[in-house]
Amino acid sequence: MQSTRFVIGVIGGAAAAVALGALGTHLLSGTQSTTELDAHTTVSVDGHKALSADIVAGRAQSRYHPLPWVGDKVSGVTCPTGLKAVAGATVTCTGRKSDGSTVRIPVHVVKASADSVTWKFDRS
């Protein structure tokens, strides 16, 4: 009887650890960001407020590989232009994987307001 309780406890503990690890991975590996549009982050693209290309590239690079088991590590991420603060706007950034190959990182605006832009990128 006591060994049965021990086995159930071990299985329950393992299940809880797996669930906690999955939740942590989900929270840390998100590719969506909301960025405030202020004097330091805002540029103009085609007459629209836009999030600076440097801000988009830096955030995408830092979040592309947040954990060793999520995504590939990339470096040298650049974006050709700022990301317009207009829902549905897109830009494709590029970076390099550790093996030297080029990776394309599609970025799109989820929603935008006069003060902020919510955007996300896709991992290849």
Coordinates of N, CA, C and O in Angstrom, one line a residue:
M1 N 0.8 -1.2 0.0 CA 0.0 0.0 0.0 C 0.9 1.3 0.0 O 0.6 2.2 -0.7
Q2 N 1.9 1.3 0.8 CA 2.8 2.4 0.9 C 3.6 2.6 -0.4 O 3.8 3.7 -0.8
S3 N 4.0 1.5 -1.0 CA 4.7 1.6 -2.3 C 3.8 2.1 -3.4 O 4.3 2.8 -4.3
T4 N 2.5 1.8 -3.3 CA 1.6 2.3 -4.3 C 1.4 3.8 -4.2 O 1.4 4.5 -5.2
R5 N 1.4 4.3 -3.0 CA 1.3 5.8 -2.8 C 2.6 6.5 -3.2 O 2.5 7.5 -3.8
F6 N 3.7 5.8 -3.0 CA 4.9 6.4 -3.5 C 5.0 6.5 -5.0 O 5.3 7.5 -5.6
V7 N 4.6 5.4 -5.7 CA 4.5 5.4 -7.2 C 3.6 6.5 -7.7 O 3.9 7.2 -8.6
I8 N 2.4 6.6 -7.1 CA 1.4 7.6 -7.5 C 2.0 9.0 -7.2 O 1.9 9.9 -8.0
G9 N 2.7 9.2 -6.1 CA 3.3 10.5 -5.8 C 4.4 10.8 -6.8 O 4.5 12.0 -7.3
V10 N 5.2 9.9 -7.2 CA 6.3 10.1 -8.2 C 5.7 10.4 -9.5 O 6.1 11.4 -10.2
I11 N 4.7 9.7 -10.0 CA 4.0 10.0 -11.2 C 3.3 11.3 -11.2 O 3.5 12.1 -12.2
G12 N 2.7 11.7 -10.1 CA 2.1 13.0 -10.0 C 3.1 14.1 -10.0 O 2.9 15.1 -10.7
G13 N 4.2 13.9 -9.3 CA 5.3 14.9 -9.3 C 5.9 15.1 -10.7 O 6.1 16.2 -11.1
A14 N 6.1 14.0 -11.4 CA 6.6 14.1 -12.8 C 5.7 14.8 -13.7 O 6.1 15.6 -14.5
A15 N 4.4 14.5 -13.6 CA 3.4 15.1 -14.4 C 3.3 16.6 -14.1 O 3.2 17.5 -15.0
A16 N 3.4 17.0 -12.9 CA 3.4 18.4 -12.5 C 4.7 19.1 -13.1 O 4.6 20.3 -13.6
A17 N 5.8 18.5 -13.0 CA 7.1 19.1 -13.5 C 7.0 19.3 -15.0 O 7.4 20.3 -15.6
V18 N 6.4 18.3 -15.7 CA 6.2 18.4 -17.2 C 5.3 19.6 -17.5 O 5.5 20.4 -18.4
A19 N 4.2 19.6 -16.8 CA 3.2 20.7 -17.0 C 3.8 22.1 -16.8 O 3.6 23.0 -17.5
L20 N 4.6 22.2 -15.7 CA 5.2 23.5 -15.4 C 6.3 23.8 -16.4 O 6.4 25.0 -16.8
G21 N 7.0 22.9 -16.9 CA 8.0 23.1 -18.0 C 7.3 23.5 -19.3 O 7.8 24.4 -19.9
A22 N 6.2 22.9 -19.6 CA 5.5 23.3 -20.8 C 4.9 24.7 -20.7 O 5.0 25.5 -21.6
L23 N 4.4 25.1 -19.5 CA 3.9 26.4 -19.3 C 5.0 27.4 -19.4 O 4.9 28.5 -20.1
G24 N 6.2 27.2 -18.8 CA 7.3 28.1 -18.9 C 7.8 28.2 -20.3 O 8.1 29.3 -20.7
T25 N 7.9 27.1 -21.1 CA 8.3 27.2 -22.5 C 7.3 28.1 -23.2 O 7.7 28.9 -24.0
H26 N 6.0 27.9 -23.0 CA 5.0 28.7 -23.8 C 5.2 30.2 -23.4 O 5.2 31.0 -24.4
L27 N 5.3 30.5 -22.2 CA 5.5 31.9 -21.8 C 6.7 32.5 -22.3 O 6.7 33.7 -22.8
L28 N 7.8 31.8 -22.3 CA 9.1 32.4 -22.7 C 9.3 32.4 -24.2 O 10.2 33.1 -24.7
S29 N 8.6 31.5 -24.9 CA 8.9 31.4 -26.3 C 7.9 32.2 -27.2 O 7.9 32.0 -28.4
G30 N 7.1 33.0 -26.6 CA 6.2 33.8 -27.4 C 6.8 34.7 -28.4 O 7.9 35.2 -28.2
T31 N 6.2 34.9 -29.5 CA 6.8 35.7 -30.6 C 6.0 37.0 -30.7 O 6.3 37.8 -31.6
Q32 N 5.1 37.3 -29.9 CA 4.3 38.5 -30.0 C 4.8 39.5 -29.0 O 5.2 39.2 -27.8
S33 N 4.9 40.8 -29.4 CA 5.4 41.9 -28.6 C 4.5 43.1 -28.7 O 4.0 43.3 -29.8
T34 N 4.3 43.8 -27.7 CA 3.6 45.1 -27.8 C 4.7 46.2 -27.5 O 5.3 46.1 -26.4
T35 N 4.9 47.1 -28.4 CA 5.9 48.1 -28.2 C 5.3 49.5 -28.2 O 4.5 49.8 -29.1
E36 N 5.6 50.3 -27.3 CA 5.2 51.7 -27.2 C 5.8 52.5 -28.4 O 6.9 52.3 -28.7
L37 N 5.0 53.3 -29.0 CA 5.5 54.2 -30.0 C 5.8 55.6 -29.3 O 4.9 56.3 -28.9
D38 N 7.1 55.8 -29.2 CA 7.6 57.1 -28.6 C 8.7 57.7 -29.5 O 9.0 57.1 -30.5
A39 N 9.3 58.7 -29.0 CA 10.3 59.4 -29.8 C 11.5 58.5 -30.1 O 12.3 58.7 -31.0
H40 N 11.8 57.5 -29.2 CA 12.9 56.6 -29.4 C 12.7 55.4 -30.3 O 13.6 54.8 -30.8
T41 N 11.4 55.0 -30.5 CA 11.1 53.8 -31.3 C 10.4 54.1 -32.6 O 10.3 53.2 -33.4
T42 N 9.9 55.3 -32.8 CA 9.0 55.6 -33.9 C 9.8 56.3 -35.0 O 10.6 57.2 -34.8
V43 N 9.5 55.8 -36.3 CA 10.0 56.4 -37.5 C 8.8 56.6 -38.4 O 7.7 56.2 -38.1
S44 N 9.0 57.1 -39.6 CA 8.0 57.3 -40.5 C 8.2 56.4 -41.7 O 9.4 56.4 -42.3
V45 N 7.2 55.7 -42.2 CA 7.4 54.8 -43.4 C 6.1 55.1 -44.2 O 5.0 54.9 -43.8
D46 N 6.4 55.6 -45.4 CA 5.3 56.0 -46.3 C 4.2 56.9 -45.7 O 3.0 56.7 -45.9
G47 N 4.7 57.8 -44.8 CA 3.8 58.8 -44.2 C 3.0 58.2 -43.0 O 2.2 58.9 -42.4
H48 N 3.3 57.0 -42.6 CA 2.7 56.4 -41.4 C 3.7 56.3 -40.3 O 4.9 56.1 -40.5
K49 N 3.2 56.3 -39.0 CA 4.0 56.0 -37.9 C 4.5 54.5 -38.1 O 3.7 53.7 -38.5
A50 N 5.7 54.3 -37.7 CA 6.2 52.9 -37.8 C 7.2 52.6 -36.7 O 7.8 53.6 -36.1
L51 N 7.3 51.4 -36.3 CA 8.3 50.9 -35.3 C 9.6 50.8 -36.0 O 9.7 50.2 -37.1
S52 N 10.6 51.4 -35.4 CA 12.0 51.4 -36.0 C 12.4 50.0 -36.4 O 12.2 49.0 -35.7
A53 N 13.1 49.9 -37.6 CA 13.6 48.6 -38.0 C 14.6 48.0 -37.0 O 14.6 46.8 -36.8
D54 N 15.4 48.8 -36.4 CA 16.3 48.4 -35.4 C 15.6 47.7 -34.2 O 16.1 46.7 -33.6
I55 N 14.5 48.3 -33.7 CA 13.8 47.8 -32.6 C 13.2 46.4 -33.0 O 13.3 45.4 -32.2
V56 N 12.6 46.3 -34.2 CA 12.0 45.0 -34.6 C 13.1 44.0 -34.7 O 12.9 42.8 -34.2
A57 N 14.2 44.3 -35.3 CA 15.3 43.3 -35.5 C 15.9 42.9 -34.2 O 16.1 41.7 -34.0
G58 N 16.1 43.8 -33.3 CA 16.7 43.4 -32.0 C 15.7 42.5 -31.2 O 16.2 41.5 -30.6
R59 N 14.5 42.9 -31.2 CA 13.5 42.1 -30.4 C 13.3 40.7 -31.1 O 13.3 39.7 -30.4
A60 N 13.3 40.6 -32.4 CA 13.1 39.3 -33.1 C 14.3 38.5 -32.8 O 14.2 37.3 -32.5
Q61 N 15.5 39.0 -32.9 CA 16.8 38.3 -32.6 C 16.8 37.7 -31.2 O 17.1 36.6 -31.0
S62 N 16.4 38.5 -30.2 CA 16.5 38.1 -28.8 C 15.4 37.1 -28.5 O 15.6 36.2 -27.6
R63 N 14.3 37.1 -29.2 CA 13.2 36.2 -28.9 C 13.1 35.0 -29.8 O 12.4 34.1 -29.6
Y64 N 13.9 35.0 -30.9 CA 13.9 33.9 -31.8 C 14.4 32.6 -31.2 O 13.9 31.5 -31.5
H65 N 15.3 32.7 -30.3 CA 15.9 31.5 -29.6 C 15.9 31.7 -28.1 O 17.0 31.9 -27.5
P66 N 14.7 31.8 -27.4 CA 14.7 32.1 -26.0 C 15.2 31.0 -25.1 O 15.6 31.2 -24.0
L67 N 15.0 29.8 -25.6 CA 15.4 28.6 -24.8 C 16.1 27.6 -25.7 O 15.8 27.6 -26.9
P68 N 17.0 26.8 -25.2 CA 17.8 25.9 -26.1 C 16.9 24.9 -26.9 O 17.3 24.5 -28.0
W69 N 15.7 24.6 -26.4 CA 14.9 23.6 -27.1 C 13.8 24.3 -28.0 O 12.9 23.7 -28.5
V70 N 13.8 25.6 -28.1 CA 12.8 26.4 -28.9 C 13.6 27.2 -29.9 O 14.3 28.1 -29.5
G71 N 13.4 27.0 -31.2 CA 14.0 27.8 -32.2 C 15.4 27.6 -32.4 O 16.1 27.0 -31.6
D72 N 16.0 28.2 -33.4 CA 17.4 28.3 -33.7 C 18.0 29.6 -33.2 O 17.3 30.6 -33.3
K73 N 19.2 29.6 -32.8 CA 19.9 30.8 -32.5 C 20.2 31.6 -33.8 O 20.7 31.0 -34.7
V74 N 19.8 32.9 -33.8 CA 20.1 33.7 -35.0 C 20.9 34.9 -34.5 O 20.9 35.3 -33.4
S75 N 21.7 35.4 -35.5 CA 22.4 36.7 -35.2 C 22.3 37.6 -36.4 O 21.9 37.2 -37.5
G76 N 22.8 38.8 -36.2 CA 22.8 39.7 -37.4 C 21.5 40.0 -38.0 O 21.4 40.2 -39.2
V77 N 20.4 40.0 -37.2 CA 19.1 40.2 -37.8 C 18.9 41.7 -38.2 O 19.3 42.6 -37.5
T78 N 18.5 41.8 -39.4 CA 18.2 43.2 -40.0 C 16.8 43.2 -40.6 O 16.3 42.1 -41.1
C79 N 16.2 44.3 -40.6 CA 14.9 44.5 -41.3 C 15.1 45.6 -42.3 O 15.7 46.6 -42.0
P80 N 14.5 45.5 -43.5 CA 14.7 46.5 -44.6 C 14.1 47.8 -44.3 O 14.6 48.8 -44.9
T81 N 13.1 47.9 -43.5 CA 12.4 49.1 -43.2 C 11.7 49.0 -41.8 O 11.6 47.9 -41.3
G82 N 11.2 50.1 -41.3 CA 10.4 50.1 -40.1 C 9.1 49.3 -40.4 O 8.7 49.1 -41.5
L83 N 8.4 48.9 -39.3 CA 7.2 48.2 -39.4 C 6.0 49.2 -39.2 O 5.9 49.7 -38.1
K84 N 5.3 49.4 -40.2 CA 4.2 50.4 -40.1 C 3.2 50.1 -39.0 O 2.9 48.9 -38.8
A85 N 2.8 51.1 -38.3 CA 1.8 50.9 -37.2 C 0.4 50.8 -37.7 O -0.4 51.7 -37.4
V86 N 0.2 49.8 -38.6 CA -1.1 49.6 -39.2 C -1.4 48.1 -39.2 O -0.6 47.3 -39.6
A87 N -2.6 47.8 -38.7 CA -2.9 46.3 -38.6 C -2.8 45.7 -39.9 O -3.2 46.2 -40.9
G88 N -2.1 44.5 -39.9 CA -1.9 43.8 -41.1 C -0.6 44.1 -41.9 O -0.2 43.4 -42.8
A89 N 0.1 45.2 -41.5 CA 1.3 45.6 -42.2 C 2.4 44.5 -41.9 O 2.4 43.8 -40.9
T90 N 3.2 44.2 -42.9 CA 4.2 43.2 -42.8 C 5.6 43.7 -43.3 O 5.7 44.6 -44.0
V91 N 6.6 43.0 -42.8 CA 8.0 43.2 -43.3 C 8.7 41.9 -43.0 O 8.3 41.1 -42.2
T92 N 9.7 41.6 -43.9 CA 10.4 40.3 -43.7 C 11.9 40.7 -43.3 O 12.6 41.3 -44.1
C93 N 12.3 40.3 -42.1 CA 13.6 40.5 -41.7 C 14.5 39.3 -42.0 O 13.9 38.2 -42.3
T94 N 15.8 39.4 -42.0 CA 16.7 38.3 -42.2 C 17.7 38.2 -41.2 O 18.1 39.3 -40.5
G95 N 18.2 37.1 -40.9 CA 19.3 36.8 -40.0 C 20.1 35.6 -40.4 O 19.9 35.0 -41.4
R96 N 21.1 35.3 -39.6 CA 21.9 34.1 -39.9 C 21.8 33.1 -38.7 O 21.9 33.5 -37.6
K97 N 21.7 31.8 -39.1 CA 21.7 30.8 -38.1 C 23.1 30.5 -37.8 O 24.1 30.9 -38.5
S98 N 23.3 29.7 -36.7 CA 24.7 29.4 -36.3 C 25.5 28.6 -37.3 O 26.7 28.6 -37.4
D99 N 24.8 27.9 -38.2 CA 25.5 27.2 -39.3 C 25.8 28.0 -40.5 O 26.4 27.6 -41.5
G100 N 25.5 29.3 -40.4 CA 25.8 30.3 -41.5 C 24.7 30.5 -42.5 O 24.8 31.4 -43.3
S101 N 23.7 29.7 -42.5 CA 22.6 29.8 -43.4 C 21.7 31.0 -43.1 O 21.6 31.5 -41.9
T102 N 21.0 31.6 -44.1 CA 20.2 32.7 -43.9 C 18.8 32.3 -43.5 O 18.3 31.3 -44.0
V103 N 18.2 33.0 -42.6 CA 16.8 32.7 -42.2 C 16.0 34.0 -42.5 O 16.4 35.1 -42.2
R104 N 14.8 33.8 -43.1 CA 13.8 34.9 -43.3 C 12.9 34.9 -42.1 O 12.4 33.8 -41.7
I105 N 12.6 36.0 -41.5 CA 11.7 36.1 -40.4 C 10.6 37.1 -40.7 O 10.7 38.3 -40.7
P106 N 9.4 36.5 -41.1 CA 8.2 37.3 -41.4 C 7.7 38.0 -40.2 O 7.5 37.3 -39.1
V107 N 7.4 39.3 -40.2 CA 6.9 40.0 -39.1 C 5.6 40.7 -39.6 O 5.5 41.2 -40.7
H108 N 4.6 40.7 -38.7 CA 3.3 41.4 -39.1 C 2.7 42.0 -37.8 O 2.9 41.6 -36.7
V109 N 1.9 43.1 -38.1 CA 1.3 43.8 -37.1 C -0.1 43.2 -36.8 O -0.9 42.9 -37.7
V110 N -0.3 42.9 -35.5 CA -1.5 42.3 -35.0 C -2.6 43.4 -34.8 O -3.7 43.3 -35.2
K111 N -2.2 44.4 -34.1 CA -3.0 45.6 -33.9 C -2.2 46.8 -33.6 O -1.0 46.7 -33.2
A112 N -2.7 48.0 -33.9 CA -2.0 49.2 -33.7 C -2.9 50.3 -33.2 O -4.1 50.3 -33.4
S113 N -2.3 51.2 -32.4 CA -3.1 52.4 -31.9 C -2.1 53.5 -32.1 O -1.0 53.4 -32.5
A114 N -2.6 54.7 -31.7 CA -1.7 55.9 -31.8 C -0.5 55.8 -30.9 O 0.5 56.5 -31.1
D115 N -0.6 55.0 -29.8 CA 0.5 54.9 -28.8 C 1.3 53.7 -28.8 O 2.4 53.6 -28.2
S116 N 0.8 52.6 -29.4 CA 1.6 51.3 -29.4 C 1.2 50.5 -30.6 O 0.3 50.7 -31.3
V117 N 2.1 49.5 -30.8 CA 1.9 48.5 -31.9 C 2.1 47.1 -31.3 O 3.1 46.9 -30.6
T118 N 1.2 46.2 -31.6 CA 1.4 44.8 -31.2 C 1.7 44.0 -32.5 O 1.0 44.1 -33.5
W119 N 2.8 43.3 -32.4 CA 3.3 42.6 -33.6 C 3.9 41.3 -33.2 O 4.1 41.0 -32.1
K120 N 4.0 40.4 -34.2 CA 4.6 39.1 -33.9 C 5.4 38.7 -35.2 O 5.2 39.2 -36.3
F121 N 6.3 37.7 -34.9 CA 7.1 37.2 -36.0 C 6.9 35.7 -36.0 O 6.4 35.1 -35.1
D122 N 7.2 35.1 -37.1 CA 7.1 33.6 -37.3 C 8.5 33.0 -37.3 O 9.4 33.5 -38.0
R123 N 8.6 31.9 -36.6 CA 9.9 31.1 -36.7 C 9.8 30.2 -37.9 O 8.8 29.6 -38.2
S124 N 10.9 30.1 -38.6 CA 11.0 29.2 -39.7 C 11.2 27.8 -39.3 O 11.8 27.5 -38.3

